[in-house]
PDB file of C-alpha atoms and ligand atoms in Angstrom:
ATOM      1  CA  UNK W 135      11.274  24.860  -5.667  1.00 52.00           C
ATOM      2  CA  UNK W 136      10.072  22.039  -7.188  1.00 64.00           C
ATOM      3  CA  UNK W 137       9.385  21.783 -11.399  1.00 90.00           C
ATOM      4  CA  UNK W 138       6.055  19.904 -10.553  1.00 97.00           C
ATOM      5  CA  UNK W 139       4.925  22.217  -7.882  1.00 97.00           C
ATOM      6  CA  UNK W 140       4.836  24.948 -10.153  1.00 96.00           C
ATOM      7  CA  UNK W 141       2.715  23.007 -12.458  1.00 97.00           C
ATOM      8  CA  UNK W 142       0.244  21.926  -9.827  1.00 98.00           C
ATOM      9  CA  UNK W 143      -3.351  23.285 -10.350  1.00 97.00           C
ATOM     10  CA  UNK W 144      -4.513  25.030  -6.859  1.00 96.00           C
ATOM     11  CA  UNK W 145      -7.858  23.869  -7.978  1.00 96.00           C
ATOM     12  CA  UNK W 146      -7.596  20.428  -8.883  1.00 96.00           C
ATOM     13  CA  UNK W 147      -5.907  19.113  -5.650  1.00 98.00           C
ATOM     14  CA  UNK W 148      -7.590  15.728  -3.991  1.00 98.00           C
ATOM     15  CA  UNK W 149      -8.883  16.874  -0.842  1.00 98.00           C
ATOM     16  CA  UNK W 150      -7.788  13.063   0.610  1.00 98.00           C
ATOM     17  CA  UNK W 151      -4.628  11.410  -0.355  1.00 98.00           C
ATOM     18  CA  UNK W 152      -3.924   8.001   0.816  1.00 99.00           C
ATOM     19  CA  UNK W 153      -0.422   6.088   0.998  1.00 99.00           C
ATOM     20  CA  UNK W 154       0.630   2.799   1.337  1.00 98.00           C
ATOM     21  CA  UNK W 155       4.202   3.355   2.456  1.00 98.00           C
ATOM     22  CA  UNK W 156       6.431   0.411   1.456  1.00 98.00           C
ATOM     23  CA  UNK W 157       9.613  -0.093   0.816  1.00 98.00           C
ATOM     24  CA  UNK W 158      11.696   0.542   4.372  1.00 98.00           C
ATOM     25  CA  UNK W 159      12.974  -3.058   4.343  1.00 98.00           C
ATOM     26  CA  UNK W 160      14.287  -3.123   1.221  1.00 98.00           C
ATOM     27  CA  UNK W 161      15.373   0.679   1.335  1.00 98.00           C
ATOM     28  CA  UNK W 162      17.449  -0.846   4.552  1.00 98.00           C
ATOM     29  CA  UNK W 163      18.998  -4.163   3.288  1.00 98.00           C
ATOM     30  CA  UNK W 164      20.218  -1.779   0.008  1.00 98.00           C
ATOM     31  CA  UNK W 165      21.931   0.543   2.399  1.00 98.00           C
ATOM     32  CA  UNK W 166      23.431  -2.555   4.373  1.00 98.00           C
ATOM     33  CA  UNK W 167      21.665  -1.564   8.022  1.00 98.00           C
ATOM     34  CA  UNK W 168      18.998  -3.321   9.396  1.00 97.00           C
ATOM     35  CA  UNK W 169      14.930  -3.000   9.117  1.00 97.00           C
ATOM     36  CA  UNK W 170      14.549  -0.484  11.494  1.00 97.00           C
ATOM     37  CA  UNK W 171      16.914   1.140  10.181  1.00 98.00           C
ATOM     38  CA  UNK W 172      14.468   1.773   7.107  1.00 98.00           C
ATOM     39  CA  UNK W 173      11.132   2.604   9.543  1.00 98.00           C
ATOM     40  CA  UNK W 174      13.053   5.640  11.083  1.00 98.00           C
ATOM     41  CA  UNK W 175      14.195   6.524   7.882  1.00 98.00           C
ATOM     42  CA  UNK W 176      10.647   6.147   6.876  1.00 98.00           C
ATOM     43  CA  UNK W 177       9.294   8.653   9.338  1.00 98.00           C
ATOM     44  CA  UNK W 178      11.783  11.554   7.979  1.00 98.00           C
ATOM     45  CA  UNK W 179       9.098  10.647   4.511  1.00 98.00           C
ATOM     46  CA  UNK W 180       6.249  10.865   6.893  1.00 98.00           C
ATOM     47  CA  UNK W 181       7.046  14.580   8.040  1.00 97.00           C
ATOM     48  CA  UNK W 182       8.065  15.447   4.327  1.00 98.00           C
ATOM     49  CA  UNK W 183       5.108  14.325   2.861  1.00 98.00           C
ATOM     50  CA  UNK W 184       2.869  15.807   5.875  1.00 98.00           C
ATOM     51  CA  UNK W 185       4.339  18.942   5.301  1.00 97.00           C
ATOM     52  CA  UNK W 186       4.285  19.123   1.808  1.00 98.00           C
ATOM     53  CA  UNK W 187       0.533  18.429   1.433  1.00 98.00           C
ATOM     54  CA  UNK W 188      -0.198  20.563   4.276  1.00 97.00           C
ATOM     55  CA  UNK W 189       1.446  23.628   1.986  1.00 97.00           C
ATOM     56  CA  UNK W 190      -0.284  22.202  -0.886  1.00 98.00           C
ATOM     57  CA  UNK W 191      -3.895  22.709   0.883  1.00 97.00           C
ATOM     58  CA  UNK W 192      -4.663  19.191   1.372  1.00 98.00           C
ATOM     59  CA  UNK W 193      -7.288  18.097   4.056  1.00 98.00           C
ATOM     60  CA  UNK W 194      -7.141  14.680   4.806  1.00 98.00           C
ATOM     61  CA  UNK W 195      -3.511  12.603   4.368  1.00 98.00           C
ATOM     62  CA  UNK W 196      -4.033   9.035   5.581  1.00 98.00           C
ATOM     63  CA  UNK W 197      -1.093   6.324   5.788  1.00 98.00           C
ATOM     64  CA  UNK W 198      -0.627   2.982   6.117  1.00 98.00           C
ATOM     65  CA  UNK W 199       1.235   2.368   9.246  1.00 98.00           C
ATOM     66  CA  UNK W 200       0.555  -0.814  10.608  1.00 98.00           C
ATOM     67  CA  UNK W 201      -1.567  -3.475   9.293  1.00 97.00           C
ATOM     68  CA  UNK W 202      -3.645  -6.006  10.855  1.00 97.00           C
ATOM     69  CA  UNK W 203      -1.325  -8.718   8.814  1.00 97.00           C
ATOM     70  CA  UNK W 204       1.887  -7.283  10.006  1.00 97.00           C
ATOM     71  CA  UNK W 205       1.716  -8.899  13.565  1.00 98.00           C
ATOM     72  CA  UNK W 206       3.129 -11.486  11.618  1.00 98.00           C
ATOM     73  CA  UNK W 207       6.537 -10.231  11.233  1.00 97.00           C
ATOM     74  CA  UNK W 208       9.317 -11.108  13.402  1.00 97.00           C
ATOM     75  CA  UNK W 209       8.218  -9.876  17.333  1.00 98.00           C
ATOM     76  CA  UNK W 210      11.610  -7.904  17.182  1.00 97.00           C
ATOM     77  CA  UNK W 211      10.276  -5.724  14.172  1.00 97.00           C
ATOM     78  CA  UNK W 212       6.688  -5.339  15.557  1.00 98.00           C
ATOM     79  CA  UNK W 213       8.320  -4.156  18.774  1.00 98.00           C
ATOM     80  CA  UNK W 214      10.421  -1.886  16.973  1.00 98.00           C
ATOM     81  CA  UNK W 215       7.705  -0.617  15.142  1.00 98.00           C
ATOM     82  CA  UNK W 216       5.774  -0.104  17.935  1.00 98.00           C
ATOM     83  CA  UNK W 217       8.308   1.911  20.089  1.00 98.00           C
ATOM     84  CA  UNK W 218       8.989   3.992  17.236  1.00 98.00           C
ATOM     85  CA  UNK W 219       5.172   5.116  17.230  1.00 98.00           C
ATOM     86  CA  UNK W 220       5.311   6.298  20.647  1.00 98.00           C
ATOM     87  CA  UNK W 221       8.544   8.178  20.103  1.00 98.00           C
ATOM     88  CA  UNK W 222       7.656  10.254  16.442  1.00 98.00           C
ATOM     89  CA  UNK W 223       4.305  10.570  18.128  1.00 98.00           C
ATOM     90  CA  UNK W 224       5.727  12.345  21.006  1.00 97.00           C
ATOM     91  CA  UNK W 225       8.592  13.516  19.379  1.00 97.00           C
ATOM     92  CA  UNK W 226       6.008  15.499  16.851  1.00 97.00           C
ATOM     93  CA  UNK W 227       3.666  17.071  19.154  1.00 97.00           C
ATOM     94  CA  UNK W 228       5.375  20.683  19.226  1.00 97.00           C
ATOM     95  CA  UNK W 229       5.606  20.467  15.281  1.00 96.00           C
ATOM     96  CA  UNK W 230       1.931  19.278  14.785  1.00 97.00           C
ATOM     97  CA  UNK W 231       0.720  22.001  16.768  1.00 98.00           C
ATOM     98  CA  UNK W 232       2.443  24.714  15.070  1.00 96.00           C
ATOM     99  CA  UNK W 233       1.784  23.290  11.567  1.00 96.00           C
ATOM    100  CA  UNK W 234      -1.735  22.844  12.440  1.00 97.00           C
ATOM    101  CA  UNK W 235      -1.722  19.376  11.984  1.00 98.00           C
ATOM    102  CA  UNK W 236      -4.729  17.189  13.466  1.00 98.00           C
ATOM    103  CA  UNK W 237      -3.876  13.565  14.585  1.00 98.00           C
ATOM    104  CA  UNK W 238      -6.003  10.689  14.136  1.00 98.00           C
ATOM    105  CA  UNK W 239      -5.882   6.565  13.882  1.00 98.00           C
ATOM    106  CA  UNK W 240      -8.001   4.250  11.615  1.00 98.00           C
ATOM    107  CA  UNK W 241      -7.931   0.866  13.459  1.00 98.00           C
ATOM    108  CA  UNK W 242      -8.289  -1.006  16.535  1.00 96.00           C
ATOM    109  CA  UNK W 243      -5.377   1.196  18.499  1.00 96.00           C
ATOM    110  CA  UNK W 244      -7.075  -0.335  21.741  1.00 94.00           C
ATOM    111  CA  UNK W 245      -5.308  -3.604  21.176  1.00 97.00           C
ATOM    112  CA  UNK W 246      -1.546  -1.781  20.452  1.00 98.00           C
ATOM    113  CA  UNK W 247       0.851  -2.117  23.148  1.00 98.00           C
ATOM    114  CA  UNK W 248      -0.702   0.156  25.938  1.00 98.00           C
ATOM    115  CA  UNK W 249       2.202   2.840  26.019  1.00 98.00           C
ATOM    116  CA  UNK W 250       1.536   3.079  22.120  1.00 98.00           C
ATOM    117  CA  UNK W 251      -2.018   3.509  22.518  1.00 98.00           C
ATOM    118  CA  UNK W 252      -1.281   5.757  25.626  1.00 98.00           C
ATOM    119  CA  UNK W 253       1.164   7.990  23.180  1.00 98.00           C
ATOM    120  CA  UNK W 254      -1.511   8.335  20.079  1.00 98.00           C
ATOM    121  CA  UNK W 255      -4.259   9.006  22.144  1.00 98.00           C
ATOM    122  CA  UNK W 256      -2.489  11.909  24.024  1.00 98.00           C
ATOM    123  CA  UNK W 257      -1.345  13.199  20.332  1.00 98.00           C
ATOM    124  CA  UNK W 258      -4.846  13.115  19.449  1.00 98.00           C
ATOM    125  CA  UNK W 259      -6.292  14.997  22.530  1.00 98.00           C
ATOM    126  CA  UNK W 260      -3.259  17.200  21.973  1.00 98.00           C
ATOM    127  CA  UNK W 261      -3.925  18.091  18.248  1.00 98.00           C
ATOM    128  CA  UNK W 262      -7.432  17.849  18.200  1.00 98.00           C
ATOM    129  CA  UNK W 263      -8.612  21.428  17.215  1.00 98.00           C
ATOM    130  CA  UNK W 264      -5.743  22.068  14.719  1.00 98.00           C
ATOM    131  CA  UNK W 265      -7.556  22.570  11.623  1.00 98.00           C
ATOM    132  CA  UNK W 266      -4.768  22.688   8.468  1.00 98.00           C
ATOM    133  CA  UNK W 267      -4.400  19.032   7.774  1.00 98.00           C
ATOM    134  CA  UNK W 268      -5.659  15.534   9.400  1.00 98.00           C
ATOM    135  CA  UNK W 269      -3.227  13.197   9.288  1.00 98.00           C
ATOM    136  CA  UNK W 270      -4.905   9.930  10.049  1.00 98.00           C
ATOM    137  CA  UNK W 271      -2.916   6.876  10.558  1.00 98.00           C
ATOM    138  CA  UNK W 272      -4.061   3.523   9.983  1.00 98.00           C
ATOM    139  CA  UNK W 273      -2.994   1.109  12.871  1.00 98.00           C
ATOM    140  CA  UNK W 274      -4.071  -2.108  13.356  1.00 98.00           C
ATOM    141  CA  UNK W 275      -6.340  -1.270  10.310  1.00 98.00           C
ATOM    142  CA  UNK W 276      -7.556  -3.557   7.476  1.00 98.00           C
ATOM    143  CA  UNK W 277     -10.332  -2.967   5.272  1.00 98.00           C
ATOM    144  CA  UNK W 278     -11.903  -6.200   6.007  1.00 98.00           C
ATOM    145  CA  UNK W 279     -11.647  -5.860   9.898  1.00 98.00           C
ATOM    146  CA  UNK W 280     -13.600  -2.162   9.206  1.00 98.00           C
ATOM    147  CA  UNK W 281     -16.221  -4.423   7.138  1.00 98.00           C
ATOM    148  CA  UNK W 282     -16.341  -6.515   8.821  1.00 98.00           C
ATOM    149  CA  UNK W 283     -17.143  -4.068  12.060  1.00 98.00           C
ATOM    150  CA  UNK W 284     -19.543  -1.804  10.171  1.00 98.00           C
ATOM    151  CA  UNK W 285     -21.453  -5.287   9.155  1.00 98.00           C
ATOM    152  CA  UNK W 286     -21.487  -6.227  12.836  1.00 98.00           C
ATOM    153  CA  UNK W 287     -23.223  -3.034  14.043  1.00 98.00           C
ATOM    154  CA  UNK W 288     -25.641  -2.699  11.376  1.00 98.00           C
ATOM    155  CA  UNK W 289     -26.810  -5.949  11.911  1.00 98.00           C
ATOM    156  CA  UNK W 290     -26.856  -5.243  15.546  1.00 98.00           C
ATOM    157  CA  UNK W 291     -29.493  -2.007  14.778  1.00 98.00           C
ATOM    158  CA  UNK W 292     -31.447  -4.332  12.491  1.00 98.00           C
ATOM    159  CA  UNK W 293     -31.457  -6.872  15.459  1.00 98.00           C
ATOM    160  CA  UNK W 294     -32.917  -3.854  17.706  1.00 98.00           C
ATOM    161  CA  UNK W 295     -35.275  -3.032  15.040  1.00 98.00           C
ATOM    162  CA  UNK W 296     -33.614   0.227  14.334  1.00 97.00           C
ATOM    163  CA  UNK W 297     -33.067  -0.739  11.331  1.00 97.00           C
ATOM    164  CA  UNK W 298     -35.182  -2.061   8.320  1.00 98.00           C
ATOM    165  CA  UNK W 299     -32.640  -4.384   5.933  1.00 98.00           C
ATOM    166  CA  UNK W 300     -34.529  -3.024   3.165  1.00 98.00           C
ATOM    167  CA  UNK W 301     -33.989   0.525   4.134  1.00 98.00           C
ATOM    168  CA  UNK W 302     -29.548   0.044   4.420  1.00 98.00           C
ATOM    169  CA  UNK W 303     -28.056   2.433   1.802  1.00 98.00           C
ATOM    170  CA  UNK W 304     -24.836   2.903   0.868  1.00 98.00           C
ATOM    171  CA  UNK W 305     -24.209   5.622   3.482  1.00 97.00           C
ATOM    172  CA  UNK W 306     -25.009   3.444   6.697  1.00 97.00           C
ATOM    173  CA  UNK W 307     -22.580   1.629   5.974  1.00 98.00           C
ATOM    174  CA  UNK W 308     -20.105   4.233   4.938  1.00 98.00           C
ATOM    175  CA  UNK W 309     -21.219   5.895   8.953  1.00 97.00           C
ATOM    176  CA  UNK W 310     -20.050   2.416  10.660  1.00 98.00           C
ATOM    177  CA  UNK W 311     -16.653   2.945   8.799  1.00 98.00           C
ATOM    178  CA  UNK W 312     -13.775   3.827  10.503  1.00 97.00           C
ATOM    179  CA  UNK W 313     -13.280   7.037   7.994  1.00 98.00           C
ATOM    180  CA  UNK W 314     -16.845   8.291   9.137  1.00 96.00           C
ATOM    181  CA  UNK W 315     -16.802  11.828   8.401  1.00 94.00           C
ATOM    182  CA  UNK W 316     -13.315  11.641   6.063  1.00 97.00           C
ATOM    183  CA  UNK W 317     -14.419  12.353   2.362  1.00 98.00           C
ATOM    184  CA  UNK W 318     -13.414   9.109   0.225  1.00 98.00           C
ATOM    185  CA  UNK W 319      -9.549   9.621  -1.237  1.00 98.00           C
ATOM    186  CA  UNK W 320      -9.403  10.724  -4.691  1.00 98.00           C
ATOM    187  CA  UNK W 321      -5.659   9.301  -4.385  1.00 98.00           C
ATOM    188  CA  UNK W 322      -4.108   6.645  -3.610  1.00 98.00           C
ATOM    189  CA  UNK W 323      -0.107   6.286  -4.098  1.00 98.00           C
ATOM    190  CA  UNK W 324       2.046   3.315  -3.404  1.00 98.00           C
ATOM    191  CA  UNK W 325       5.800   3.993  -3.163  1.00 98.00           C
ATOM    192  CA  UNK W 326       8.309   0.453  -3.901  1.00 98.00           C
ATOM    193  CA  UNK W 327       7.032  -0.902  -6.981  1.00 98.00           C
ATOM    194  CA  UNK W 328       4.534  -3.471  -5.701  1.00 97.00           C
ATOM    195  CA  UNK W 329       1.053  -2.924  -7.254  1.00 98.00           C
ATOM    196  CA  UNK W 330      -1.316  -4.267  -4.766  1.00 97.00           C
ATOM    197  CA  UNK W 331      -3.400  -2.643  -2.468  1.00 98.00           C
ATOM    198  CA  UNK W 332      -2.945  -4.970   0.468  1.00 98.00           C
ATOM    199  CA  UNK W 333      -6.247  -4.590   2.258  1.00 98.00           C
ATOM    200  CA  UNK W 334      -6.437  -0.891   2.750  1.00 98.00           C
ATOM    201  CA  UNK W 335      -9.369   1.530   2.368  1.00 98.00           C
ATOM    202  CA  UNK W 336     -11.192  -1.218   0.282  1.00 98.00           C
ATOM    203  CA  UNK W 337     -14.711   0.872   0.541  1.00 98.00           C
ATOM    204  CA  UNK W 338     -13.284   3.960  -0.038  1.00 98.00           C
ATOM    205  CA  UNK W 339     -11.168   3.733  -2.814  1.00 98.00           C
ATOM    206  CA  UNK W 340     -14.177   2.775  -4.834  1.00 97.00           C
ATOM    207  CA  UNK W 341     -13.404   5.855  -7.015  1.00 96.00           C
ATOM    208  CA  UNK W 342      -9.520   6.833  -6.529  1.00 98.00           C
ATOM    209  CA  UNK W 343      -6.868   7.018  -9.390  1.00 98.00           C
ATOM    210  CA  UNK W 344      -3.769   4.670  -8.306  1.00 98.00           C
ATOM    211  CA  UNK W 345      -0.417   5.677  -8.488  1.00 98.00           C
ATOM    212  CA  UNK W 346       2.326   3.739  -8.236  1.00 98.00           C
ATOM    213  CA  UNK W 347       6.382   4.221  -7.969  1.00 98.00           C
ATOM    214  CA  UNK W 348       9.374   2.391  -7.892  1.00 98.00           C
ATOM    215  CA  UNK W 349      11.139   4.321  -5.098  1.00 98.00           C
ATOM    216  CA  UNK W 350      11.028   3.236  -1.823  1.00 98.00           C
ATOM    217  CA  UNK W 351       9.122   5.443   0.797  1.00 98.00           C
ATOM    218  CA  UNK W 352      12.482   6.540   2.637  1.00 98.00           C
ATOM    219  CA  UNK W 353      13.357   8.571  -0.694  1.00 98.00           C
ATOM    220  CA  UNK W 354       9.509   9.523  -1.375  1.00 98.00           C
ATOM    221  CA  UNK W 355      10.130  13.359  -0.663  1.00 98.00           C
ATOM    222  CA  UNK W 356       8.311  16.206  -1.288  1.00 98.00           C
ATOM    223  CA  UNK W 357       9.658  16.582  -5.263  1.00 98.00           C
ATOM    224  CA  UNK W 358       7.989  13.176  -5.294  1.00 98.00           C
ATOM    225  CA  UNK W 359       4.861  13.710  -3.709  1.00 98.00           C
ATOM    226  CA  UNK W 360       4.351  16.764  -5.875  1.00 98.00           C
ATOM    227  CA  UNK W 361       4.877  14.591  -8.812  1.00 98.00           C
ATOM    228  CA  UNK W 362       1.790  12.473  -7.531  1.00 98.00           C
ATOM    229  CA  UNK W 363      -0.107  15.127  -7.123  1.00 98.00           C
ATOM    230  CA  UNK W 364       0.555  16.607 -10.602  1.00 98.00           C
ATOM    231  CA  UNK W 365       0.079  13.231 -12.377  1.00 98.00           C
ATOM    232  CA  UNK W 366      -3.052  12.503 -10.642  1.00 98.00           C
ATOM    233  CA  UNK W 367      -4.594  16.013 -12.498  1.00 97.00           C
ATOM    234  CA  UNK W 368      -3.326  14.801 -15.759  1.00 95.00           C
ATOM    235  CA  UNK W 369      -6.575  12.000 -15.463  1.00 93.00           C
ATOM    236  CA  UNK W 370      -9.748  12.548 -16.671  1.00 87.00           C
ATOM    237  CA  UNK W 371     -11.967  10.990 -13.569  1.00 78.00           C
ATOM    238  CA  UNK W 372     -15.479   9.960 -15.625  1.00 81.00           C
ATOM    239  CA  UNK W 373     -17.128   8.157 -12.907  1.00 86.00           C
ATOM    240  CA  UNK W 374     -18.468   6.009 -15.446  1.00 88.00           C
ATOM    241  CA  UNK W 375     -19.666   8.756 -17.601  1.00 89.00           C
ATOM    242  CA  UNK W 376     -18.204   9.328 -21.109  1.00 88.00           C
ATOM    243  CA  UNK W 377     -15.493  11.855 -21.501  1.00 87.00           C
ATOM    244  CA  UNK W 378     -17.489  14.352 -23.667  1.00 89.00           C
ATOM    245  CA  UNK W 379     -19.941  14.273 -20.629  1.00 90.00           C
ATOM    246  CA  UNK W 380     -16.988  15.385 -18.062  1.00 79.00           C
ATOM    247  CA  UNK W 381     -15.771  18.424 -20.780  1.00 72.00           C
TER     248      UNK W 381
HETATM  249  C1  FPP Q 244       6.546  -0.707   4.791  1.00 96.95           C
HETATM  250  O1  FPP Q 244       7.875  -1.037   4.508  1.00 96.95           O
HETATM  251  C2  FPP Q 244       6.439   0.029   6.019  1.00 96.95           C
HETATM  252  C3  FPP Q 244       5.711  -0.322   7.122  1.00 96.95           C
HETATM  253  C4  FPP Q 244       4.920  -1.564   7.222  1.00 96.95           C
HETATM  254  C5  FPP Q 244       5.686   0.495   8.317  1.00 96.95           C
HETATM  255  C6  FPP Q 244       5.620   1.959   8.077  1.00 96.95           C
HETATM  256  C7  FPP Q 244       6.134   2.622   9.264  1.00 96.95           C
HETATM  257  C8  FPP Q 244       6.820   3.789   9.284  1.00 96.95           C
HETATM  258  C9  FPP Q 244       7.093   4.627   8.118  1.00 96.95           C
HETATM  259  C10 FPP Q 244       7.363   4.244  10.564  1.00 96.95           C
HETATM  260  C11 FPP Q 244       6.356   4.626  11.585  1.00 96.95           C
HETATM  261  C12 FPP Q 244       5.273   5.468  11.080  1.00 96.95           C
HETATM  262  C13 FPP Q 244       4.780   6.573  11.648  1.00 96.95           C
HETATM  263  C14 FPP Q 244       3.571   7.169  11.048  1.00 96.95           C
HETATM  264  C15 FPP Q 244       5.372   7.225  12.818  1.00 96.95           C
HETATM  265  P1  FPP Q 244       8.283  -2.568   4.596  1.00 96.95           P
HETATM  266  O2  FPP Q 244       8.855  -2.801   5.945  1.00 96.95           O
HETATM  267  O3  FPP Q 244       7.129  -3.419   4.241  1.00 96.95           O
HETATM  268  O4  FPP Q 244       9.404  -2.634   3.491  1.00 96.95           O
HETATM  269  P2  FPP Q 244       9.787  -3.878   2.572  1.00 96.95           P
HETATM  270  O5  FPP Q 244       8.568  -4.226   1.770  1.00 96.95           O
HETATM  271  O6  FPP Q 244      10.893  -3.324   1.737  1.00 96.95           O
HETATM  272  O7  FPP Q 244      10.228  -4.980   3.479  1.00 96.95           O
END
């Protein structure tokens, strides 16, 4: 076992982490194979990681898939991407079930290919009363498509008269997010040493502690994740309070 795991407080964990996997390409070119190469390698991570914060007691695990920007990378990667979806997705099935692993998507997943859309919302009917872990995927998902969504339909119920402008809180338009109902990420990790956060969770990670590594997701393992986990409890979260007011 793990030296971080055994230093892991049981009653500390975030009950959301959130992970902007990156580093397949690069993970790929350094092991002379191509791209895709790196994705499939990248999915072995996926089921690691799933797994590992599943034992931990995690609830929510949420990772950056697919973006809204990466339709602009070569139509041979997208496709390959793509295909890959619907084959871990159905691939997985058996092992969510028995893990107790709920599926779900963050983004437009209507406008995916149709046999990938097909695929993730069969694993979704499939999983949908497991009750361990949700592990939500963000596909076709950017932060300022979901704002830019959430703005659209509030504006629509002000437009009905449902709506007062005066009266929108915070929480209305955390209900027209596509995380409705998924407690805010205490968390969020990026793997491959870039330190951006590349239009993801924008609203929600109003409050999370960052952490960042140099290795690429491919070699992000459970030893790793744990590592997170543990250096996430060494902060002291103030939430703009002082620290003698968190003590
Ligand atoms: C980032 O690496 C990775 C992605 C944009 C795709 C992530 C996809 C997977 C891990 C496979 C499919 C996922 C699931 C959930 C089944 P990159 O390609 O940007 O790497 P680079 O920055 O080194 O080029």
């Amino acid at each position: 076992m793990s030296d971080y795991l055994d230093q892991i407080d049981q009653h500390n964990l975030p009950k959301h982490v959130a992970i902007i996997m990156d580093g397949n390409g690069r993970w790929a070119k350094q092991n002379g194979r191509p791209r895709v190469f790196g994705h499939r390698a990248g999915v072995k991570s996926v089921r690691t990681v799933t797994e590992a914060a599943s034992r931990l007691g995690i609830e929510h695990l949420t990772l950056y898939a697919f973006s809204t920007e990466n339709w602009n990378r070569p139509i041979s990667e997208v496709n390959a991407l793509m295909h890959l979806l619907v084959e871990t997705v159905k691939g997985e099935i058996k092992a969510l079930n028995k893990n107790g692993v709920r599926l779900n998507a963050i983004g437009d997943i209507s406008k995916l290919p149709a046999k990938t859309y097909k695929a993730l919302s069969e694993g979704i009917e499939d999983t949908k009363d497991n009750k361990a872990i949700t592990l939500n995927l963000a596909l076709n998902y950017s932060a300022k498509w979901e704002l830019t969504e959430a703005t659209k339909a509030i504006a629509d119920k002000v437009r009905k008269g449902i709506l007062e402008p005066e009266n929108i809180t915070e929480d209305h338009i955390a209900e027209h997010l596509a995380t409705y109902n998924i407690p805010d990420p205490e968390l969020l990790i990026r793997t491959s040493g870039e330190h951006r956060v590349s239009n993801f969770l924008l609203w929600q990670i109003a409050y999370a502690e960052f952490y960042f590594t140099d290795v690429f997701w491919p070699d992000f393992g459970a030893e790793e994740f744990h590592k997170a986990i543990y250096q996430y409890q060494q902060r002291e979260r103030r939430f703009g309070k002082i620290s003698e007011q968190i003590s």
